[in-house]
Structures are given as C-alpha cells and as structure tokens.
mmCIF file of N, CA and C and ligand atoms in Angstrom:
data_model
loop_
_atom_site.group_PDB
_atom_site.id
_atom_site.type_symbol
_atom_site.label_atom_id
_atom_site.label_comp_id
_atom_site.label_asym_id
_atom_site.label_seq_id
_atom_site.Cartn_x
_atom_site.Cartn_y
_atom_site.Cartn_z
ATOM 1 N N MET A 619 19.532 279.574 -205.942
ATOM 2 C CA MET A 619 18.266 280.014 -205.469
ATOM 3 C C MET A 619 17.398 278.884 -205.064
ATOM 4 N N LYS A 620 16.992 278.640 -203.768
ATOM 5 C CA LYS A 620 16.229 277.557 -203.405
ATOM 6 C C LYS A 620 14.738 277.845 -203.782
ATOM 7 N N LYS A 621 14.085 276.921 -204.225
ATOM 8 C CA LYS A 621 12.606 277.015 -204.294
ATOM 9 C C LYS A 621 11.810 276.775 -202.966
ATOM 10 N N GLN A 622 10.867 277.247 -202.739
ATOM 11 C CA GLN A 622 10.087 277.043 -201.489
ATOM 12 C C GLN A 622 9.556 275.610 -201.661
ATOM 13 N N THR A 623 9.317 274.970 -200.464
ATOM 14 C CA THR A 623 9.024 273.610 -200.449
ATOM 15 C C THR A 623 7.521 273.574 -201.240
ATOM 16 N N VAL A 624 7.274 272.788 -202.214
ATOM 17 C CA VAL A 624 6.073 272.578 -202.935
ATOM 18 C C VAL A 624 5.648 271.230 -202.372
ATOM 19 N N ASP A 625 4.224 271.257 -202.006
ATOM 20 C CA ASP A 625 3.697 270.131 -201.488
ATOM 21 C C ASP A 625 3.471 268.995 -202.766
ATOM 22 N N LYS A 626 4.366 268.095 -202.963
ATOM 23 C CA LYS A 626 4.159 267.176 -204.100
ATOM 24 C C LYS A 626 3.252 265.949 -203.613
ATOM 25 N N SER A 627 3.030 266.057 -202.534
ATOM 26 C CA SER A 627 2.145 264.879 -202.020
ATOM 27 C C SER A 627 0.576 265.092 -202.148
ATOM 28 N N MET A 628 0.337 266.397 -202.815
ATOM 29 C CA MET A 628 -1.046 266.710 -203.046
ATOM 30 C C MET A 628 -1.851 265.551 -203.914
ATOM 31 N N HIS A 629 -2.906 265.081 -203.306
ATOM 32 C CA HIS A 629 -3.645 264.050 -204.151
ATOM 33 C C HIS A 629 -4.899 264.862 -204.722
ATOM 34 N N THR A 630 -5.290 264.333 -205.852
ATOM 35 C CA THR A 630 -6.560 265.051 -206.449
ATOM 36 C C THR A 630 -7.539 263.960 -206.571
ATOM 37 N N ILE A 631 -8.764 264.275 -206.163
ATOM 38 C CA ILE A 631 -10.027 263.440 -206.143
ATOM 39 C C ILE A 631 -10.961 264.184 -207.048
ATOM 40 N N ASP A 632 -11.327 263.394 -208.073
ATOM 41 C CA ASP A 632 -12.343 263.941 -208.940
ATOM 42 C C ASP A 632 -13.875 263.348 -208.454
ATOM 43 N N LEU A 633 -14.590 264.351 -207.990
ATOM 44 C CA LEU A 633 -15.995 263.857 -207.277
ATOM 45 C C LEU A 633 -16.825 263.151 -208.463
ATOM 46 N N THR A 634 -16.706 263.560 -209.570
ATOM 47 C CA THR A 634 -17.434 263.113 -210.828
ATOM 48 C C THR A 634 -17.085 261.532 -210.933
ATOM 49 N N LYS A 635 -16.064 260.958 -210.323
ATOM 50 C CA LYS A 635 -15.621 259.523 -210.520
ATOM 51 C C LYS A 635 -16.013 258.750 -209.410
ATOM 52 N N ILE A 636 -16.635 259.368 -208.392
ATOM 53 C CA ILE A 636 -17.101 258.762 -207.227
ATOM 54 C C ILE A 636 -18.475 258.438 -207.010
ATOM 55 N N ASP A 637 -18.876 257.215 -206.777
ATOM 56 C CA ASP A 637 -20.314 256.906 -206.646
ATOM 57 C C ASP A 637 -20.687 257.181 -205.190
ATOM 58 N N GLY A 638 -22.259 257.323 -205.201
ATOM 59 C CA GLY A 638 -22.519 257.638 -203.864
ATOM 60 C C GLY A 638 -22.777 258.913 -203.397
ATOM 61 N N ASP A 639 -22.407 259.136 -202.021
ATOM 62 C CA ASP A 639 -22.555 260.499 -201.498
ATOM 63 C C ASP A 639 -21.239 261.317 -201.651
ATOM 64 N N GLY A 640 -20.400 260.963 -202.242
ATOM 65 C CA GLY A 640 -19.141 261.648 -202.348
ATOM 66 C C GLY A 640 -18.076 261.452 -201.503
ATOM 67 N N ALA A 641 -18.321 260.366 -200.536
ATOM 68 C CA ALA A 641 -17.270 260.049 -199.601
ATOM 69 C C ALA A 641 -16.196 259.071 -200.357
ATOM 70 N N PHE A 642 -14.950 259.340 -199.737
ATOM 71 C CA PHE A 642 -13.809 258.575 -200.644
ATOM 72 C C PHE A 642 -12.857 258.408 -199.469
ATOM 73 N N PRO A 643 -11.960 257.245 -199.594
ATOM 74 C CA PRO A 643 -11.059 256.955 -198.612
ATOM 75 C C PRO A 643 -9.699 257.859 -199.076
ATOM 76 N N CYS A 644 -9.077 258.233 -197.887
ATOM 77 C CA CYS A 644 -7.876 259.048 -198.175
ATOM 78 C C CYS A 644 -6.884 258.054 -198.876
ATOM 79 N N PRO A 645 -6.532 258.730 -199.951
ATOM 80 C CA PRO A 645 -5.436 258.256 -200.848
ATOM 81 C C PRO A 645 -4.085 257.436 -200.120
ATOM 82 N N LYS A 646 -3.951 258.131 -198.899
ATOM 83 C CA LYS A 646 -2.706 257.583 -198.339
ATOM 84 C C LYS A 646 -2.988 256.695 -197.030
ATOM 85 N N CYS A 647 -4.007 257.043 -196.131
ATOM 86 C CA CYS A 647 -4.192 256.049 -195.058
ATOM 87 C C CYS A 647 -5.520 255.281 -195.101
ATOM 88 N N GLY A 648 -6.492 255.781 -196.107
ATOM 89 C CA GLY A 648 -7.734 254.902 -196.230
ATOM 90 C C GLY A 648 -8.717 255.460 -195.458
ATOM 91 N N THR A 649 -8.617 256.453 -194.584
ATOM 92 C CA THR A 649 -9.669 257.026 -193.734
ATOM 93 C C THR A 649 -10.745 257.467 -194.617
ATOM 94 N N MET A 650 -12.038 257.023 -194.441
ATOM 95 C CA MET A 650 -13.034 257.613 -195.138
ATOM 96 C C MET A 650 -13.225 259.080 -194.872
ATOM 97 N N ILE A 651 -13.309 259.893 -195.899
ATOM 98 C CA ILE A 651 -13.673 261.212 -195.904
ATOM 99 C C ILE A 651 -14.912 261.586 -196.549
ATOM 100 N N SER A 652 -15.783 262.068 -195.891
ATOM 101 C CA SER A 652 -17.067 262.561 -196.440
ATOM 102 C C SER A 652 -17.153 264.143 -196.476
ATOM 103 N N PRO A 653 -17.275 264.761 -197.758
ATOM 104 C CA PRO A 653 -17.389 266.186 -197.720
ATOM 105 C C PRO A 653 -18.590 266.749 -197.088
ATOM 106 N N ASP A 654 -19.534 265.784 -196.791
ATOM 107 C CA ASP A 654 -20.809 266.214 -195.999
ATOM 108 C C ASP A 654 -20.315 266.437 -194.379
ATOM 109 N N ASP A 655 -19.343 265.688 -194.188
ATOM 110 C CA ASP A 655 -19.015 265.669 -192.745
ATOM 111 C C ASP A 655 -18.515 266.972 -192.384
ATOM 112 N N GLU A 656 -19.204 267.729 -191.450
ATOM 113 C CA GLU A 656 -18.935 269.071 -191.138
ATOM 114 C C GLU A 656 -18.223 269.124 -189.764
ATOM 115 N N SER A 657 -18.053 268.073 -189.256
ATOM 116 C CA SER A 657 -17.356 267.952 -187.692
ATOM 117 C C SER A 657 -15.833 268.077 -187.816
ATOM 118 N N GLU A 658 -15.319 267.941 -189.016
ATOM 119 C CA GLU A 658 -13.899 268.058 -189.328
ATOM 120 C C GLU A 658 -13.086 267.188 -188.416
ATOM 121 N N GLU A 659 -13.531 266.010 -187.919
ATOM 122 C CA GLU A 659 -12.821 265.146 -187.092
ATOM 123 C C GLU A 659 -11.811 264.351 -188.110
ATOM 124 N N THR A 660 -12.237 264.035 -189.247
ATOM 125 C CA THR A 660 -11.395 263.245 -190.199
ATOM 126 C C THR A 660 -10.489 264.105 -191.182
ATOM 127 N N TYR A 661 -11.111 265.449 -191.248
ATOM 128 C CA TYR A 661 -10.333 266.312 -192.248
ATOM 129 C C TYR A 661 -10.704 267.698 -191.715
ATOM 130 N N HIS A 662 -9.690 268.586 -192.253
ATOM 131 C CA HIS A 662 -10.108 270.088 -192.086
ATOM 132 C C HIS A 662 -9.899 270.780 -193.532
ATOM 133 N N ILE A 663 -10.734 271.636 -193.784
ATOM 134 C CA ILE A 663 -10.596 272.296 -195.036
ATOM 135 C C ILE A 663 -9.426 273.481 -194.995
ATOM 136 N N VAL A 664 -8.587 273.469 -196.055
ATOM 137 C CA VAL A 664 -7.680 274.255 -196.015
ATOM 138 C C VAL A 664 -8.024 275.647 -196.952
ATOM 139 N N GLU A 665 -8.742 275.232 -198.021
ATOM 140 C CA GLU A 665 -9.055 276.214 -198.988
ATOM 141 C C GLU A 665 -10.143 275.952 -199.819
ATOM 142 N N THR A 666 -11.056 276.926 -200.008
ATOM 143 C CA THR A 666 -12.139 276.574 -201.066
ATOM 144 C C THR A 666 -12.098 277.514 -202.275
ATOM 145 N N LYS A 667 -12.292 277.122 -203.409
ATOM 146 C CA LYS A 667 -12.092 278.002 -204.502
ATOM 147 C C LYS A 667 -13.748 278.031 -205.279
ATOM 148 N N VAL A 668 -14.103 279.253 -205.489
ATOM 149 C CA VAL A 668 -15.488 279.395 -205.900
ATOM 150 C C VAL A 668 -15.412 279.930 -207.243
ATOM 151 N N LYS A 669 -16.234 279.428 -208.297
ATOM 152 C CA LYS A 669 -16.318 280.127 -209.539
ATOM 153 C C LYS A 669 -17.821 280.581 -209.495
ATOM 154 N N GLY A 670 -18.130 281.772 -209.655
ATOM 155 C CA GLY A 670 -19.521 282.388 -209.645
ATOM 156 C C GLY A 670 -20.055 281.859 -208.410
ATOM 157 N N ASP A 671 -21.079 281.241 -208.301
ATOM 158 C CA ASP A 671 -21.851 280.949 -207.178
ATOM 159 C C ASP A 671 -21.670 279.525 -206.859
ATOM 160 N N GLU A 672 -20.823 278.871 -207.542
ATOM 161 C CA GLU A 672 -20.442 277.426 -207.373
ATOM 162 C C GLU A 672 -19.187 277.047 -206.864
ATOM 163 N N LEU A 673 -19.167 276.037 -206.040
ATOM 164 C CA LEU A 673 -17.895 275.501 -205.547
ATOM 165 C C LEU A 673 -17.241 274.786 -206.595
ATOM 166 N N ALA A 674 -15.883 275.169 -206.913
ATOM 167 C CA ALA A 674 -15.134 274.647 -207.933
ATOM 168 C C ALA A 674 -14.113 273.685 -207.309
ATOM 169 N N GLU A 675 -13.436 274.058 -206.452
ATOM 170 C CA GLU A 675 -12.340 273.331 -205.771
ATOM 171 C C GLU A 675 -12.287 273.382 -204.417
ATOM 172 N N LEU A 676 -11.985 272.215 -203.714
ATOM 173 C CA LEU A 676 -11.809 272.150 -202.317
ATOM 174 C C LEU A 676 -10.501 271.656 -201.928
ATOM 175 N N ILE A 677 -9.729 272.135 -200.982
ATOM 176 C CA ILE A 677 -8.332 271.576 -200.626
ATOM 177 C C ILE A 677 -8.445 271.115 -199.119
ATOM 178 N N LEU A 678 -8.348 270.061 -198.694
ATOM 179 C CA LEU A 678 -8.449 269.681 -197.534
ATOM 180 C C LEU A 678 -7.300 268.930 -197.010
ATOM 181 N N THR A 679 -7.110 268.713 -195.605
ATOM 182 C CA THR A 679 -6.030 267.875 -195.147
ATOM 183 C C THR A 679 -6.530 266.729 -194.227
ATOM 184 N N CYS A 680 -6.121 265.582 -194.586
ATOM 185 C CA CYS A 680 -6.476 264.550 -193.727
ATOM 186 C C CYS A 680 -5.941 264.633 -192.420
ATOM 187 N N ASN A 681 -6.730 264.436 -191.297
ATOM 188 C CA ASN A 681 -6.256 264.884 -189.910
ATOM 189 C C ASN A 681 -5.390 263.640 -189.528
ATOM 190 N N LYS A 682 -5.459 262.372 -190.056
ATOM 191 C CA LYS A 682 -4.884 261.269 -189.652
ATOM 192 C C LYS A 682 -3.291 261.200 -190.009
ATOM 193 N N CYS A 683 -3.170 261.506 -191.506
ATOM 194 C CA CYS A 683 -1.865 261.436 -192.172
ATOM 195 C C CYS A 683 -1.439 262.767 -192.610
ATOM 196 N N LYS A 684 -2.267 263.799 -192.571
ATOM 197 C CA LYS A 684 -1.827 265.150 -192.943
ATOM 198 C C LYS A 684 -1.611 265.170 -194.368
ATOM 199 N N THR A 685 -2.117 264.325 -195.126
ATOM 200 C CA THR A 685 -1.988 264.430 -196.692
ATOM 201 C C THR A 685 -2.932 265.555 -197.072
ATOM 202 N N SER A 686 -2.462 266.249 -198.043
ATOM 203 C CA SER A 686 -3.297 267.280 -198.687
ATOM 204 C C SER A 686 -4.046 266.491 -199.908
ATOM 205 N N ILE A 687 -5.405 266.926 -199.950
ATOM 206 C CA ILE A 687 -6.308 266.352 -201.011
ATOM 207 C C ILE A 687 -7.021 267.525 -201.716
ATOM 208 N N LYS A 688 -6.933 267.437 -202.868
ATOM 209 C CA LYS A 688 -7.674 268.379 -203.766
ATOM 210 C C LYS A 688 -8.949 267.805 -204.055
ATOM 211 N N LEU A 689 -10.122 268.427 -204.013
ATOM 212 C CA LEU A 689 -11.231 267.839 -204.567
ATOM 213 C C LEU A 689 -11.697 268.608 -205.724
ATOM 214 N N THR A 690 -11.972 267.956 -206.818
ATOM 215 C CA THR A 690 -12.496 268.807 -208.037
ATOM 216 C C THR A 690 -13.836 268.097 -208.432
ATOM 217 N N GLY A 691 -14.438 268.592 -209.467
ATOM 218 C CA GLY A 691 -15.591 267.851 -210.014
ATOM 219 C C GLY A 691 -16.999 268.385 -209.485
ATOM 220 N N PHE A 692 -16.869 269.337 -208.659
ATOM 221 C CA PHE A 692 -18.208 269.966 -208.162
ATOM 222 C C PHE A 692 -19.147 270.455 -209.303
ATOM 223 N N MET A 693 -18.519 271.150 -210.260
ATOM 224 C CA MET A 693 -19.230 271.881 -211.390
ATOM 225 C C MET A 693 -19.945 271.118 -212.050
ATOM 226 N N SER A 694 -19.514 269.920 -212.436
ATOM 227 C CA SER A 694 -20.109 269.061 -213.542
ATOM 228 C C SER A 694 -21.205 268.088 -212.785
ATOM 229 N N GLN A 695 -21.364 268.249 -211.378
ATOM 230 C CA GLN A 695 -22.464 267.522 -210.902
ATOM 231 C C GLN A 695 -23.890 267.956 -211.217
ATOM 232 N N PRO A 696 -24.709 267.272 -211.833
ATOM 233 C CA PRO A 696 -25.950 267.832 -212.182
ATOM 234 C C PRO A 696 -26.806 268.237 -210.967
ATOM 235 N N GLU A 697 -27.493 269.304 -211.129
ATOM 236 C CA GLU A 697 -28.461 269.572 -209.811
ATOM 237 C C GLU A 697 -29.650 268.792 -209.913
ATOM 238 N N THR A 698 -30.204 268.369 -208.820
ATOM 239 C CA THR A 698 -31.363 267.560 -208.757
ATOM 240 C C THR A 698 -32.385 268.163 -207.874
HETATM 241 ZN ZN1 ZN B 53 -5.042 260.112 -194.571
#
C-alpha cells in the first residue's frame, strides 16, 4: 500500500522568534515574505487555522520556489 505523497519540504516559521513586523525570508529561496503583504505577489495563503477568535496557524506557499511554509506563534504575541 502506497502512502500518499506527504510534503516533507514544509518549513515552520515561529513568529515569536522573528523581530520587527513579522517579515521573514523564505527558508528555501530567501524571498522576503511579509504576512502583512496582502497582494499575494510573493506568496499565497493555502490554509488558515483559527482557534477561537485568534489566528493560530497559517500555511502559505512561496510563489517563487513553491515551498510550503507554516507560520505559528500568532497566539503568544501580546496585544498592544
Ligand atoms: Zn521561496
């Protein structure tokens, strides 16, 4: 029995470990990805996971190299 192809190239970015506005370089090609960039020119959002009223996880794909990136750490960011 063959397993379905699992994307093992998925990278996880913890936003709590990123300084500044949350922008980060793509782990594979280095393109700067900003979650605040809603133009979707550099990435597109594949999936959002929400817990309660808060964003818990965001899965996006880099438009340049097609790497899947999972963003975590939204929950622990203090509200200002
Ligand atoms: Zn990339």
